[in-house]
mmCIF file of C-alpha atoms in Angstrom:
data_model
loop_
_atom_site.group_PDB
_atom_site.id
_atom_site.type_symbol
_atom_site.label_atom_id
_atom_site.label_comp_id
_atom_site.label_asym_id
_atom_site.label_seq_id
_atom_site.Cartn_x
_atom_site.Cartn_y
_atom_site.Cartn_z
ATOM 1 C CA UNK A 800 0.089 0.087 0.088
ATOM 2 C CA UNK A 801 1.174 3.392 -1.020
ATOM 3 C CA UNK A 802 -0.072 6.830 0.625
ATOM 4 C CA UNK A 803 -0.052 9.776 -1.585
ATOM 5 C CA UNK A 804 -0.335 13.220 0.323
ATOM 6 C CA UNK A 805 -2.714 15.941 -1.407
ATOM 7 C CA UNK A 806 -2.818 19.646 -0.422
ATOM 8 C CA UNK A 807 -6.356 21.126 -1.129
ATOM 9 C CA UNK A 808 -6.920 24.847 -1.361
ATOM 10 C CA UNK A 809 -10.475 25.182 -1.311
ATOM 11 C CA UNK A 810 -13.662 23.984 0.714
ATOM 12 C CA UNK A 811 -14.970 22.240 -1.957
ATOM 13 C CA UNK A 812 -12.514 21.065 -4.621
ATOM 14 C CA UNK A 813 -11.823 18.417 -7.031
ATOM 15 C CA UNK A 814 -8.074 18.083 -7.298
ATOM 16 C CA UNK A 815 -6.530 16.083 -10.308
ATOM 17 C CA UNK A 816 -4.102 13.203 -8.642
ATOM 18 C CA UNK A 817 -3.717 11.272 -12.155
ATOM 19 C CA UNK A 818 0.006 11.944 -12.467
ATOM 20 C CA UNK A 819 0.794 11.003 -8.733
ATOM 21 C CA UNK A 820 -1.271 7.756 -8.981
ATOM 22 C CA UNK A 821 0.343 6.851 -12.303
ATOM 23 C CA UNK A 822 3.628 7.307 -10.250
ATOM 24 C CA UNK A 823 2.453 4.905 -7.738
ATOM 25 C CA UNK A 824 1.529 2.577 -10.350
ATOM 26 C CA UNK A 825 5.089 2.783 -12.014
ATOM 27 C CA UNK A 826 6.862 2.265 -8.572
ATOM 28 C CA UNK A 827 4.888 -1.062 -8.086
ATOM 29 C CA UNK A 828 6.451 -2.224 -11.429
ATOM 30 C CA UNK A 829 2.859 -4.118 -12.116
ATOM 31 C CA UNK A 830 2.540 -4.297 -15.797
ATOM 32 C CA UNK A 831 -1.259 -5.639 -15.778
ATOM 33 C CA UNK A 832 -3.426 -5.528 -13.065
ATOM 34 C CA UNK A 833 -5.716 -3.556 -10.838
ATOM 35 C CA UNK A 834 -4.949 -0.307 -9.057
ATOM 36 C CA UNK A 835 -7.106 0.312 -6.098
ATOM 37 C CA UNK A 836 -7.753 3.543 -4.590
ATOM 38 C CA UNK A 837 -8.973 4.544 -1.173
ATOM 39 C CA UNK A 838 -9.381 7.792 0.739
ATOM 40 C CA UNK A 839 -9.346 7.258 4.556
ATOM 41 C CA UNK A 840 -11.167 10.433 5.374
ATOM 42 C CA UNK A 841 -15.062 10.976 5.978
ATOM 43 C CA UNK A 842 -15.368 14.630 4.178
ATOM 44 C CA UNK A 843 -13.286 13.596 1.192
ATOM 45 C CA UNK A 844 -13.844 11.164 -1.731
ATOM 46 C CA UNK A 845 -12.359 9.765 -4.921
ATOM 47 C CA UNK A 846 -13.969 10.077 -8.659
ATOM 48 C CA UNK A 847 -12.794 9.661 -12.156
ATOM 49 C CA UNK A 848 -14.196 12.034 -14.706
ATOM 50 C CA UNK A 849 -12.963 14.468 -17.266
ATOM 51 C CA UNK A 850 -9.658 16.099 -16.771
ATOM 52 C CA UNK A 851 -9.233 17.648 -19.997
ATOM 53 C CA UNK A 852 -11.286 20.958 -19.266
ATOM 54 C CA UNK A 853 -10.888 21.997 -15.710
ATOM 55 C CA UNK A 854 -14.321 23.374 -15.822
ATOM 56 C CA UNK A 855 -16.023 20.044 -15.757
ATOM 57 C CA UNK A 856 -14.635 19.672 -12.013
ATOM 58 C CA UNK A 857 -15.527 23.141 -11.150
ATOM 59 C CA UNK A 858 -19.231 22.343 -12.348
ATOM 60 C CA UNK A 859 -19.100 19.142 -10.216
ATOM 61 C CA UNK A 860 -18.233 21.245 -7.227
ATOM 62 C CA UNK A 861 -20.970 23.730 -7.631
ATOM 63 C CA UNK A 862 -23.570 20.975 -8.433
ATOM 64 C CA UNK A 863 -22.891 19.225 -5.135
ATOM 65 C CA UNK A 864 -22.767 22.210 -3.369
ATOM 66 C CA UNK A 865 -26.146 23.134 -4.490
ATOM 67 C CA UNK A 866 -27.515 19.701 -4.170
ATOM 68 C CA UNK A 867 -26.417 19.448 -0.447
ATOM 69 C CA UNK A 868 -27.121 22.373 1.415
ATOM 70 C CA UNK A 869 -24.376 23.569 3.912
ATOM 71 C CA UNK A 870 -27.299 24.570 6.295
ATOM 72 C CA UNK A 871 -30.041 21.678 6.969
ATOM 73 C CA UNK A 872 -32.005 20.103 9.387
ATOM 74 C CA UNK A 873 -28.581 18.548 10.792
ATOM 75 C CA UNK A 874 -27.870 16.959 14.107
ATOM 76 C CA UNK A 875 -24.131 16.563 14.042
ATOM 77 C CA UNK A 876 -22.635 19.218 15.794
ATOM 78 C CA UNK A 877 -19.506 20.030 14.014
ATOM 79 C CA UNK A 878 -21.162 22.063 11.094
ATOM 80 C CA UNK A 879 -19.761 19.814 8.143
ATOM 81 C CA UNK A 880 -22.777 17.404 7.714
ATOM 82 C CA UNK A 881 -22.863 18.511 4.127
ATOM 83 C CA UNK A 882 -19.148 17.269 3.695
ATOM 84 C CA UNK A 883 -20.144 13.990 4.982
ATOM 85 C CA UNK A 884 -23.096 13.514 2.854
ATOM 86 C CA UNK A 885 -20.929 14.467 -0.472
ATOM 87 C CA UNK A 886 -18.494 11.921 0.490
ATOM 88 C CA UNK A 887 -21.075 9.413 0.627
ATOM 89 C CA UNK A 888 -22.664 10.201 -2.566
ATOM 90 C CA UNK A 889 -19.192 10.222 -4.364
ATOM 91 C CA UNK A 890 -17.478 7.328 -2.508
ATOM 92 C CA UNK A 891 -14.463 6.452 -0.869
ATOM 93 C CA UNK A 892 -13.105 3.874 -3.207
ATOM 94 C CA UNK A 893 -12.590 3.142 -6.823
ATOM 95 C CA UNK A 894 -10.781 0.706 -8.994
ATOM 96 C CA UNK A 895 -8.655 1.400 -12.383
ATOM 97 C CA UNK A 896 -7.145 -1.148 -14.654
ATOM 98 C CA UNK A 897 -3.411 -1.218 -15.275
ATOM 99 C CA UNK A 898 -2.237 -2.273 -18.774
ATOM 100 C CA UNK A 899 1.488 -2.103 -19.877
ATOM 101 C CA UNK A 900 2.503 -0.313 -16.446
ATOM 102 C CA UNK A 901 -0.022 2.543 -17.319
ATOM 103 C CA UNK A 902 -3.461 3.273 -15.765
ATOM 104 C CA UNK A 903 -6.169 2.243 -18.367
ATOM 105 C CA UNK A 904 -8.013 5.362 -18.491
ATOM 106 C CA UNK A 905 -10.264 6.491 -20.952
ATOM 107 C CA UNK A 906 -9.376 9.238 -23.384
ATOM 108 C CA UNK A 907 -10.911 12.135 -21.348
ATOM 109 C CA UNK A 908 -10.731 10.538 -17.772
ATOM 110 C CA UNK A 909 -8.418 11.683 -14.925
ATOM 111 C CA UNK A 910 -8.345 10.705 -11.113
ATOM 112 C CA UNK A 911 -9.666 13.489 -8.669
ATOM 113 C CA UNK A 912 -9.565 13.588 -4.894
ATOM 114 C CA UNK A 913 -12.672 15.291 -3.923
ATOM 115 C CA UNK A 914 -12.272 17.585 -1.131
ATOM 116 C CA UNK A 915 -15.582 18.598 0.694
ATOM 117 C CA UNK A 916 -14.193 20.224 4.029
ATOM 118 C CA UNK A 917 -11.118 21.931 3.048
ATOM 119 C CA UNK A 918 -8.648 23.416 2.653
ATOM 120 C CA UNK A 919 -6.654 20.556 4.256
ATOM 121 C CA UNK A 920 -3.904 18.158 3.607
ATOM 122 C CA UNK A 921 -5.348 14.840 2.729
ATOM 123 C CA UNK A 922 -4.213 11.231 2.425
ATOM 124 C CA UNK A 923 -4.923 8.984 -0.701
ATOM 125 C CA UNK A 924 -4.009 4.939 -0.355
ATOM 126 C CA UNK A 925 -3.231 3.100 -3.469
ATOM 127 C CA UNK A 926 -2.389 -0.578 -4.170
ATOM 128 C CA UNK A 927 -1.689 -2.275 -7.240
ATOM 129 C CA UNK A 928 -2.217 -5.938 -7.759
ATOM 130 C CA UNK A 929 -0.920 -7.886 -10.705
ATOM 131 C CA UNK A 930 -3.138 -10.244 -12.833
ATOM 132 C CA UNK B 1163 -16.985 -15.623 0.250
ATOM 133 C CA UNK B 1164 -18.474 -14.950 3.719
ATOM 134 C CA UNK B 1165 -21.935 -13.774 3.990
ATOM 135 C CA UNK B 1166 -23.004 -11.438 7.027
ATOM 136 C CA UNK B 1167 -26.433 -11.205 8.300
ATOM 137 C CA UNK B 1168 -27.497 -7.510 9.392
ATOM 138 C CA UNK B 1169 -30.860 -6.789 11.059
ATOM 139 C CA UNK B 1170 -32.440 -3.215 10.139
ATOM 140 C CA UNK B 1171 -34.914 -1.477 12.287
ATOM 141 C CA UNK B 1172 -35.982 1.573 10.387
ATOM 142 C CA UNK B 1173 -37.223 2.462 7.046
ATOM 143 C CA UNK B 1174 -33.872 4.293 6.231
ATOM 144 C CA UNK B 1175 -31.108 3.420 8.210
ATOM 145 C CA UNK B 1176 -27.212 3.286 8.108
ATOM 146 C CA UNK B 1177 -26.107 0.374 10.233
ATOM 147 C CA UNK B 1178 -22.356 0.313 11.480
ATOM 148 C CA UNK B 1179 -21.211 -3.077 10.374
ATOM 149 C CA UNK B 1180 -17.294 -2.390 10.934
ATOM 150 C CA UNK B 1181 -17.131 -5.038 13.846
ATOM 151 C CA UNK B 1182 -18.829 -7.672 11.805
ATOM 152 C CA UNK B 1183 -16.399 -7.209 8.734
ATOM 153 C CA UNK B 1184 -13.559 -7.178 10.811
ATOM 154 C CA UNK B 1185 -14.527 -10.317 12.210
ATOM 155 C CA UNK B 1186 -14.789 -11.600 8.726
ATOM 156 C CA UNK B 1187 -11.286 -10.198 7.973
ATOM 157 C CA UNK B 1188 -9.791 -11.872 10.978
ATOM 158 C CA UNK B 1189 -11.575 -15.307 9.892
ATOM 159 C CA UNK B 1190 -9.889 -15.213 6.746
ATOM 160 C CA UNK B 1191 -6.508 -14.887 8.364
ATOM 161 C CA UNK B 1192 -5.251 -12.703 5.659
ATOM 162 C CA UNK B 1193 -2.572 -10.350 6.962
ATOM 163 C CA UNK B 1194 -2.207 -7.950 4.103
ATOM 164 C CA UNK B 1195 -4.880 -7.604 1.181
ATOM 165 C CA UNK B 1196 -8.006 -5.927 -0.259
ATOM 166 C CA UNK B 1197 -11.454 -6.526 1.439
ATOM 167 C CA UNK B 1198 -14.333 -6.678 -0.902
ATOM 168 C CA UNK B 1199 -17.671 -5.848 0.094
ATOM 169 C CA UNK B 1200 -20.829 -6.537 -1.623
ATOM 170 C CA UNK B 1201 -24.650 -5.955 -1.038
ATOM 171 C CA UNK B 1202 -26.890 -8.306 -2.902
ATOM 172 C CA UNK B 1203 -30.023 -6.008 -2.547
ATOM 173 C CA UNK B 1204 -31.573 -3.723 -4.890
ATOM 174 C CA UNK B 1205 -33.045 -1.311 -1.994
ATOM 175 C CA UNK B 1206 -29.732 -1.246 0.353
ATOM 176 C CA UNK B 1207 -26.125 -0.148 -0.299
ATOM 177 C CA UNK B 1208 -22.725 0.185 1.584
ATOM 178 C CA UNK B 1209 -20.784 3.050 2.479
ATOM 179 C CA UNK B 1210 -17.906 4.197 4.519
ATOM 180 C CA UNK B 1211 -18.140 7.554 6.460
ATOM 181 C CA UNK B 1212 -17.900 8.399 10.067
ATOM 182 C CA UNK B 1213 -18.874 6.146 12.852
ATOM 183 C CA UNK B 1214 -17.700 8.293 15.822
ATOM 184 C CA UNK B 1215 -20.647 10.396 16.057
ATOM 185 C CA UNK B 1216 -23.775 8.747 15.209
ATOM 186 C CA UNK B 1217 -25.603 11.691 14.296
ATOM 187 C CA UNK B 1218 -23.583 11.830 11.038
ATOM 188 C CA UNK B 1219 -25.149 8.883 9.743
ATOM 189 C CA UNK B 1220 -28.684 10.253 10.731
ATOM 190 C CA UNK B 1221 -27.736 13.142 8.963
ATOM 191 C CA UNK B 1222 -26.800 11.128 5.871
ATOM 192 C CA UNK B 1223 -30.373 9.329 6.241
ATOM 193 C CA UNK B 1224 -32.217 12.433 6.518
ATOM 194 C CA UNK B 1225 -30.386 13.892 3.496
ATOM 195 C CA UNK B 1226 -31.152 11.170 1.299
ATOM 196 C CA UNK B 1227 -34.860 11.068 2.235
ATOM 197 C CA UNK B 1228 -35.059 14.872 1.514
ATOM 198 C CA UNK B 1229 -32.919 14.452 -2.030
ATOM 199 C CA UNK B 1230 -35.055 11.735 -3.328
ATOM 200 C CA UNK B 1231 -38.824 11.876 -2.416
ATOM 201 C CA UNK B 1232 -40.765 8.753 -1.660
ATOM 202 C CA UNK B 1233 -43.408 10.321 -3.908
ATOM 203 C CA UNK B 1234 -42.377 11.238 -7.481
ATOM 204 C CA UNK B 1235 -43.689 10.595 -10.888
ATOM 205 C CA UNK B 1236 -42.501 6.888 -10.653
ATOM 206 C CA UNK B 1237 -43.736 4.043 -12.920
ATOM 207 C CA UNK B 1238 -42.458 1.087 -10.646
ATOM 208 C CA UNK B 1239 -45.558 -0.255 -9.148
ATOM 209 C CA UNK B 1240 -44.169 -1.394 -5.863
ATOM 210 C CA UNK B 1241 -43.965 2.145 -4.188
ATOM 211 C CA UNK B 1242 -40.187 1.761 -3.467
ATOM 212 C CA UNK B 1243 -38.446 3.459 -6.434
ATOM 213 C CA UNK B 1244 -37.004 5.927 -3.991
ATOM 214 C CA UNK B 1245 -35.248 3.081 -2.205
ATOM 215 C CA UNK B 1246 -33.745 1.901 -5.563
ATOM 216 C CA UNK B 1247 -32.486 5.440 -6.620
ATOM 217 C CA UNK B 1248 -30.836 5.897 -3.079
ATOM 218 C CA UNK B 1249 -29.316 2.464 -3.593
ATOM 219 C CA UNK B 1250 -27.944 3.586 -6.905
ATOM 220 C CA UNK B 1251 -26.421 6.881 -5.663
ATOM 221 C CA UNK B 1252 -24.739 5.171 -2.693
ATOM 222 C CA UNK B 1253 -23.688 1.920 -4.424
ATOM 223 C CA UNK B 1254 -23.574 -1.670 -3.860
ATOM 224 C CA UNK B 1255 -20.028 -2.445 -3.611
ATOM 225 C CA UNK B 1256 -16.744 -1.038 -1.635
ATOM 226 C CA UNK B 1257 -13.311 -2.161 -1.235
ATOM 227 C CA UNK B 1258 -10.882 -1.402 2.003
ATOM 228 C CA UNK B 1259 -7.375 -2.486 2.234
ATOM 229 C CA UNK B 1260 -6.150 -4.961 5.104
ATOM 230 C CA UNK B 1261 -2.967 -4.195 6.687
ATOM 231 C CA UNK B 1262 -1.736 -6.484 9.602
ATOM 232 C CA UNK B 1263 -4.918 -8.222 9.632
ATOM 233 C CA UNK B 1264 -6.862 -5.217 10.188
ATOM 234 C CA UNK B 1265 -9.178 -3.138 8.082
ATOM 235 C CA UNK B 1266 -7.155 0.001 7.028
ATOM 236 C CA UNK B 1267 -9.927 2.517 7.775
ATOM 237 C CA UNK B 1268 -9.132 5.946 8.405
ATOM 238 C CA UNK B 1269 -9.479 7.339 12.078
ATOM 239 C CA UNK B 1270 -13.199 8.206 12.023
ATOM 240 C CA UNK B 1271 -14.279 5.767 9.403
ATOM 241 C CA UNK B 1272 -16.708 2.718 9.801
ATOM 242 C CA UNK B 1273 -18.553 0.698 7.254
ATOM 243 C CA UNK B 1274 -22.196 1.186 6.844
ATOM 244 C CA UNK B 1275 -24.795 -1.191 5.579
ATOM 245 C CA UNK B 1276 -27.309 1.375 4.279
ATOM 246 C CA UNK B 1277 -31.041 0.193 4.573
ATOM 247 C CA UNK B 1278 -33.496 2.219 2.223
ATOM 248 C CA UNK B 1279 -36.502 0.060 2.423
ATOM 249 C CA UNK B 1280 -36.562 -1.581 6.024
ATOM 250 C CA UNK B 1281 -36.795 -2.778 8.581
ATOM 251 C CA UNK B 1282 -35.745 -6.051 7.060
ATOM 252 C CA UNK B 1283 -32.937 -8.733 7.381
ATOM 253 C CA UNK B 1284 -30.097 -7.925 4.739
ATOM 254 C CA UNK B 1285 -27.186 -9.910 3.648
ATOM 255 C CA UNK B 1286 -23.656 -8.430 3.109
ATOM 256 C CA UNK B 1287 -20.991 -10.500 1.292
ATOM 257 C CA UNK B 1288 -17.305 -9.969 1.929
ATOM 258 C CA UNK B 1289 -14.361 -11.666 0.365
ATOM 259 C CA UNK B 1290 -10.552 -11.053 1.394
ATOM 260 C CA UNK B 1291 -7.825 -11.456 -1.133
ATOM 261 C CA UNK B 1292 -4.204 -11.549 0.190
ATOM 262 C CA UNK B 1293 -1.635 -9.569 -1.835
ATOM 263 C CA UNK C 798 -9.149 -7.217 -19.667
ATOM 264 C CA UNK C 799 -11.944 -7.710 -21.964
ATOM 265 C CA UNK C 800 -14.021 -4.807 -23.571
ATOM 266 C CA UNK C 801 -17.591 -4.951 -24.440
ATOM 267 C CA UNK C 802 -19.557 -2.697 -26.757
ATOM 268 C CA UNK C 803 -22.867 -1.335 -25.631
ATOM 269 C CA UNK C 804 -25.126 0.641 -27.958
ATOM 270 C CA UNK C 805 -27.319 3.058 -26.002
ATOM 271 C CA UNK C 806 -30.664 4.542 -27.583
ATOM 272 C CA UNK C 807 -31.553 7.507 -25.441
ATOM 273 C CA UNK C 808 -30.057 10.805 -23.796
ATOM 274 C CA UNK C 809 -30.379 9.092 -20.515
ATOM 275 C CA UNK C 810 -30.770 5.498 -20.213
ATOM 276 C CA UNK C 811 -29.816 2.406 -18.067
ATOM 277 C CA UNK C 812 -28.911 -0.593 -20.197
ATOM 278 C CA UNK C 813 -28.858 -4.038 -18.735
ATOM 279 C CA UNK C 814 -25.612 -5.413 -19.566
ATOM 280 C CA UNK C 815 -25.899 -8.643 -17.181
ATOM 281 C CA UNK C 816 -25.697 -11.284 -20.286
ATOM 282 C CA UNK C 817 -22.624 -9.685 -22.005
ATOM 283 C CA UNK C 818 -21.010 -9.594 -18.685
ATOM 284 C CA UNK C 819 -21.807 -13.021 -17.676
ATOM 285 C CA UNK C 820 -20.403 -14.046 -20.925
ATOM 286 C CA UNK C 821 -16.937 -12.432 -20.239
ATOM 287 C CA UNK C 822 -16.992 -14.216 -17.077
ATOM 288 C CA UNK C 823 -17.495 -17.512 -18.843
ATOM 289 C CA UNK C 824 -15.171 -16.603 -21.173
ATOM 290 C CA UNK C 825 -12.367 -16.103 -18.426
ATOM 291 C CA UNK C 826 -12.906 -19.744 -17.242
ATOM 292 C CA UNK C 827 -12.616 -18.162 -13.719
ATOM 293 C CA UNK C 828 -14.857 -20.489 -11.234
ATOM 294 C CA UNK C 829 -14.536 -18.361 -7.923
ATOM 295 C CA UNK C 830 -13.092 -14.927 -7.742
ATOM 296 C CA UNK C 831 -13.912 -11.052 -8.539
ATOM 297 C CA UNK C 832 -15.369 -9.519 -11.606
ATOM 298 C CA UNK C 833 -14.248 -5.941 -11.992
ATOM 299 C CA UNK C 834 -16.091 -3.774 -14.313
ATOM 300 C CA UNK C 835 -14.902 -0.240 -15.604
ATOM 301 C CA UNK C 836 -16.400 2.309 -17.851
ATOM 302 C CA UNK C 837 -13.774 4.382 -19.649
ATOM 303 C CA UNK C 838 -16.259 7.438 -20.137
ATOM 304 C CA UNK C 839 -16.853 10.605 -18.364
ATOM 305 C CA UNK C 840 -20.637 10.898 -19.261
ATOM 306 C CA UNK C 841 -21.636 7.220 -18.540
ATOM 307 C CA UNK C 842 -21.293 5.126 -15.436
ATOM 308 C CA UNK C 843 -22.179 1.746 -14.018
ATOM 309 C CA UNK C 844 -24.420 0.470 -11.429
ATOM 310 C CA UNK C 845 -26.291 -2.600 -10.058
ATOM 311 C CA UNK C 846 -29.934 -2.540 -9.336
ATOM 312 C CA UNK C 847 -33.210 -4.255 -10.143
ATOM 313 C CA UNK C 848 -33.533 -5.785 -13.601
ATOM 314 C CA UNK C 849 -36.699 -7.800 -13.140
ATOM 315 C CA UNK C 850 -39.051 -4.696 -13.731
ATOM 316 C CA UNK C 851 -37.685 -2.625 -16.292
ATOM 317 C CA UNK C 852 -39.607 0.553 -14.811
ATOM 318 C CA UNK C 853 -37.013 0.642 -11.812
ATOM 319 C CA UNK C 854 -34.369 1.682 -14.404
ATOM 320 C CA UNK C 855 -36.687 4.051 -15.798
ATOM 321 C CA UNK C 856 -37.324 5.569 -12.669
ATOM 322 C CA UNK C 857 -33.771 5.865 -11.806
ATOM 323 C CA UNK C 858 -33.221 7.770 -15.173
ATOM 324 C CA UNK C 859 -35.939 10.260 -14.329
ATOM 325 C CA UNK C 860 -34.819 10.718 -10.890
ATOM 326 C CA UNK C 861 -31.373 11.453 -12.084
ATOM 327 C CA UNK C 862 -32.715 13.995 -14.643
ATOM 328 C CA UNK C 863 -34.734 15.739 -12.065
ATOM 329 C CA UNK C 864 -31.957 15.884 -9.472
ATOM 330 C CA UNK C 865 -29.193 17.270 -11.893
ATOM 331 C CA UNK C 866 -30.881 19.875 -14.084
ATOM 332 C CA UNK C 867 -29.489 19.900 -17.674
ATOM 333 C CA UNK C 868 -29.306 23.867 -17.657
ATOM 334 C CA UNK C 869 -27.675 25.182 -14.440
ATOM 335 C CA UNK C 870 -24.783 27.933 -13.779
ATOM 336 C CA UNK C 871 -22.479 25.582 -15.417
ATOM 337 C CA UNK C 872 -18.991 26.835 -16.752
ATOM 338 C CA UNK C 873 -18.137 23.755 -19.237
ATOM 339 C CA UNK C 874 -18.778 24.865 -22.878
ATOM 340 C CA UNK C 875 -20.046 21.631 -24.185
ATOM 341 C CA UNK C 876 -23.735 21.750 -22.687
ATOM 342 C CA UNK C 877 -23.037 18.329 -21.077
ATOM 343 C CA UNK C 878 -22.389 19.270 -17.411
ATOM 344 C CA UNK C 879 -25.317 17.468 -16.269
ATOM 345 C CA UNK C 880 -24.006 14.203 -17.763
ATOM 346 C CA UNK C 881 -20.794 14.530 -16.169
ATOM 347 C CA UNK C 882 -22.471 15.233 -12.554
ATOM 348 C CA UNK C 883 -24.645 12.192 -12.837
ATOM 349 C CA UNK C 884 -21.606 9.942 -13.648
ATOM 350 C CA UNK C 885 -19.945 11.090 -10.726
ATOM 351 C CA UNK C 886 -22.643 10.393 -8.489
ATOM 352 C CA UNK C 887 -23.139 7.095 -9.993
ATOM 353 C CA UNK C 888 -19.655 5.803 -10.430
ATOM 354 C CA UNK C 889 -17.396 4.351 -13.066
ATOM 355 C CA UNK C 890 -16.373 1.262 -11.389
ATOM 356 C CA UNK C 891 -18.151 -1.681 -9.717
ATOM 357 C CA UNK C 892 -17.005 -5.350 -8.490
ATOM 358 C CA UNK C 893 -19.025 -8.156 -8.284
ATOM 359 C CA UNK C 894 -18.034 -11.770 -6.958
ATOM 360 C CA UNK C 895 -17.941 -14.923 -9.236
ATOM 361 C CA UNK C 896 -19.238 -18.005 -7.657
ATOM 362 C CA UNK C 897 -19.129 -21.489 -9.779
ATOM 363 C CA UNK C 898 -18.307 -19.657 -12.870
ATOM 364 C CA UNK C 899 -21.467 -17.239 -12.368
ATOM 365 C CA UNK C 900 -21.910 -13.592 -11.117
ATOM 366 C CA UNK C 901 -22.896 -13.696 -7.511
ATOM 367 C CA UNK C 902 -25.730 -10.936 -7.989
ATOM 368 C CA UNK C 903 -28.587 -10.882 -5.874
ATOM 369 C CA UNK C 904 -31.991 -12.294 -6.889
ATOM 370 C CA UNK C 905 -33.254 -8.920 -8.356
ATOM 371 C CA UNK C 906 -29.929 -7.474 -9.206
ATOM 372 C CA UNK C 907 -28.826 -6.756 -12.944
ATOM 373 C CA UNK C 908 -25.753 -4.681 -14.005
ATOM 374 C CA UNK C 909 -26.413 -1.481 -15.897
ATOM 375 C CA UNK C 910 -24.366 0.628 -18.217
ATOM 376 C CA UNK C 911 -25.563 4.149 -17.494
ATOM 377 C CA UNK C 912 -25.694 6.463 -20.429
ATOM 378 C CA UNK C 913 -25.977 10.152 -19.543
ATOM 379 C CA UNK C 914 -25.323 11.845 -22.869
ATOM 380 C CA UNK C 915 -26.530 9.307 -25.471
ATOM 381 C CA UNK C 916 -27.354 7.844 -27.873
ATOM 382 C CA UNK C 917 -23.629 6.588 -28.234
ATOM 383 C CA UNK C 918 -21.596 3.628 -28.707
ATOM 384 C CA UNK C 919 -19.832 2.888 -25.230
ATOM 385 C CA UNK C 920 -17.370 0.607 -24.039
ATOM 386 C CA UNK C 921 -17.209 -1.191 -20.847
ATOM 387 C CA UNK C 922 -14.140 -3.038 -19.491
ATOM 388 C CA UNK C 923 -14.391 -6.188 -17.617
ATOM 389 C CA UNK C 924 -11.548 -8.215 -15.673
ATOM 390 C CA UNK C 925 -12.070 -11.467 -13.752
ATOM 391 C CA UNK C 926 -9.427 -12.454 -11.025
ATOM 392 C CA UNK C 927 -9.413 -15.962 -9.425
ATOM 393 C CA UNK C 928 -9.489 -16.272 -5.906
#
């Protein structure tokens, strides 16, 4: 298991971590297999979506903020219930295939750590298993 | 594959199943690997989020109930379309790493079976693969 | 890694691909293991839910279309921001266990490719690893 560190800069932010994860895959020396990704936080998540136009990530951030209001009839006393709910909707784990030592992402796909209660320093665990 | 049984008590309920899953991991005798979790139901799901303060799970339940109305322009005749939609949003599978025989959860993380059409008795499949 | 091709016919459409994935599992000759599913697109996703009554999939489509408006305060210029957001909410990867050469789905479960910007021809990657 490798652990990456990701610095986030805004309260809600999708951070493109594709290059860092590719480095972890390269370090594993696995040619063909599965890369497992896991976020050990409860107000952050991981997703795979378009990285070509950064406005897509911004639109996802805005949509999630509109969908889950910051102020609601919440009982948790820390004021970040919306962050937890967004993390549940996006999810804390993903898999990507590895082919020829590279993440087998689609043409427009990148991997994003999703910050929902930043700015913070976050961790992202990655493990690569050979076929 | 091990199958856990989970009794739910409310219509929408996140049930902390971390201890049961840790028992399954321990029974597998795998020291380092990946634990795969799978819910074989269409109105239940699985998520990983904060288990320290139970109000977080309650806030997730409330937010999902407000997000997906019980009464909508639905065509499915059984009256539980909202339960199916919530299950799609949260998802039926998750992975967690295993390190030193323990689930490598983050400090505040627990695993929750998400009931969206309870109360019921649910099943949760777990499989642990060694590195 | 096997790649399946799926033709979609509507803008938002859940297409039942269970039979195609079972064929990929059978072709792998794996008796017991894990089937990994991955969608290499940024406006499509993959989910597991009820396939017995096709109205359930229609209700999921309608709910997602109502939840994420086609017209919003979006910055991405291609007019498909809602499709990307839906893909993030549903997710691009899933796992299903394989037991006795068969997908270990629940009684009412099927696997659906989720089209959010169709009609199109989509790809779906599958890999089966033995225990």
